[in-house]
Amino acid sequence: MAIITKSSTTGFSARLIESTALAFAAVRAYGKAYINRRSARRLSELPDYLLKDMGLKRDDIHAALSQDWRSDPTFELAYRAGRRDPMREMRD
């Protein structure tokens, strides 16, 4: 009768790979949030008539940018523009 045991290095290397993947995912998410925050700041430079074409108001941009630095302001802007979409009422 043979007893099969796992070596401790297998568990260690699996945890190391998993924690490295988690660290890379966190860095990637931070980079994406930074890029999206920069894009939202650029939207604030547009004139009001262009913001209106996108279904946004200047207050929407300020509210989205005033959220926590880890949140994605473009998600909030898309949500607000979608709530105000006049064509949505015609489709429903």
One Martini backbone bead per residue (centre of mass of N, CA, C, O) as a GRO file, in nm:
protein
   92
    1MET     BB    1   0.095   0.038   0.025
    2ALA     BB    2   0.053   0.367  -0.086
    3ILE     BB    3   0.163   0.694  -0.004
    4ILE     BB    4   0.030   1.002  -0.106
    5THR     BB    5   0.202   1.311  -0.128
    6LYS     BB    6   0.229   1.638  -0.105
    7SER     BB    7   0.416   1.886  -0.171
    8SER     BB    8   0.488   2.203  -0.048
    9THR     BB    9   0.567   2.341  -0.322
   10THR     BB   10   0.300   2.327  -0.470
   11GLY     BB   11   0.140   2.514  -0.280
   12PHE     BB   12   0.331   2.754  -0.297
   13SER     BB   13   0.326   2.800  -0.608
   14ALA     BB   14   0.024   2.843  -0.629
   15ARG     BB   15   0.010   3.090  -0.440
   16LEU     BB   16   0.209   3.264  -0.599
   17ILE     BB   17   0.052   3.274  -0.864
   18GLU     BB   18  -0.211   3.386  -0.745
   19SER     BB   19  -0.090   3.649  -0.619
   20THR     BB   20   0.029   3.759  -0.883
   21ALA     BB   21  -0.239   3.776  -1.040
   22LEU     BB   22  -0.374   3.969  -0.839
   23ALA     BB   23  -0.172   4.200  -0.866
   24PHE     BB   24  -0.209   4.247  -1.172
   25ALA     BB   25  -0.515   4.306  -1.155
   26ALA     BB   26  -0.490   4.557  -0.975
   27VAL     BB   27  -0.312   4.725  -1.164
   28ARG     BB   28  -0.503   4.718  -1.405
   29ALA     BB   29  -0.746   4.853  -1.263
   30TYR     BB   30  -0.601   5.115  -1.194
   31GLY     BB   31  -0.528   5.196  -1.485
   32LYS     BB   32  -0.819   5.208  -1.590
   33ALA     BB   33  -0.924   5.422  -1.390
   34TYR     BB   34  -0.724   5.642  -1.472
   35ILE     BB   35  -0.807   5.666  -1.770
   36ASN     BB   36  -1.113   5.723  -1.716
   37ARG     BB   37  -1.067   5.978  -1.547
   38ARG     BB   38  -0.926   6.138  -1.771
   39SER     BB   39  -1.165   6.128  -1.970
   40ALA     BB   40  -1.367   6.276  -1.785
   41ARG     BB   41  -1.202   6.539  -1.773
   42ARG     BB   42  -1.226   6.595  -2.078
   43LEU     BB   43  -1.535   6.631  -2.082
   44SER     BB   44  -1.531   6.902  -1.912
   45GLU     BB   45  -1.416   7.069  -2.174
   46LEU     BB   46  -1.674   7.064  -2.301
   47PRO     BB   47  -1.940   7.177  -2.434
   48ASP     BB   48  -2.274   7.173  -2.365
   49TYR     BB   49  -2.383   7.073  -2.645
   50LEU     BB   50  -2.216   6.808  -2.644
   51LEU     BB   51  -2.321   6.690  -2.381
   52LYS     BB   52  -2.617   6.679  -2.471
   53ASP     BB   53  -2.569   6.472  -2.702
   54MET     BB   54  -2.481   6.253  -2.470
   55GLY     BB   55  -2.671   6.303  -2.206
   56LEU     BB   56  -2.527   6.541  -2.050
   57LYS     BB   57  -2.405   6.711  -1.766
   58ARG     BB   58  -2.192   6.890  -1.582
   59ASP     BB   59  -2.285   6.766  -1.309
   60ASP     BB   60  -2.223   6.472  -1.381
   61ILE     BB   61  -1.917   6.503  -1.394
   62HIS     BB   62  -1.870   6.611  -1.109
   63ALA     BB   63  -1.997   6.368  -0.963
   64ALA     BB   64  -1.809   6.147  -1.081
   65LEU     BB   65  -1.532   6.289  -0.984
   66SER     BB   66  -1.619   6.293  -0.663
   67GLN     BB   67  -1.554   6.027  -0.625
   68ASP     BB   68  -1.384   5.779  -0.562
   69TRP     BB   69  -1.068   5.697  -0.691
   70ARG     BB   70  -1.156   5.382  -0.746
   71SER     BB   71  -1.368   5.470  -0.923
   72ASP     BB   72  -1.569   5.473  -1.219
   73PRO     BB   73  -1.685   5.746  -1.393
   74THR     BB   74  -1.795   5.617  -1.664
   75PHE     BB   75  -2.019   5.453  -1.538
   76GLU     BB   76  -2.182   5.691  -1.425
   77LEU     BB   77  -2.222   5.837  -1.697
   78ALA     BB   78  -2.372   5.607  -1.842
   79TYR     BB   79  -2.605   5.592  -1.644
   80ARG     BB   80  -2.707   5.887  -1.672
   81ALA     BB   81  -2.750   5.882  -1.980
   82GLY     BB   82  -2.952   5.640  -1.982
   83ARG     BB   83  -3.175   5.778  -1.807
   84ARG     BB   84  -3.195   6.029  -2.036
   85ASP     BB   85  -3.292   5.871  -2.276
   86PRO     BB   86  -3.532   5.944  -2.515
   87MET     BB   87  -3.536   5.671  -2.687
   88ARG     BB   88  -3.616   5.470  -2.466
   89GLU     BB   89  -3.921   5.541  -2.453
   90MET     BB   90  -3.983   5.450  -2.751
   91ARG     BB   91  -3.889   5.146  -2.722
   92ASP     BB   92  -4.085   5.060  -2.467
   0.00000   0.00000   0.00000
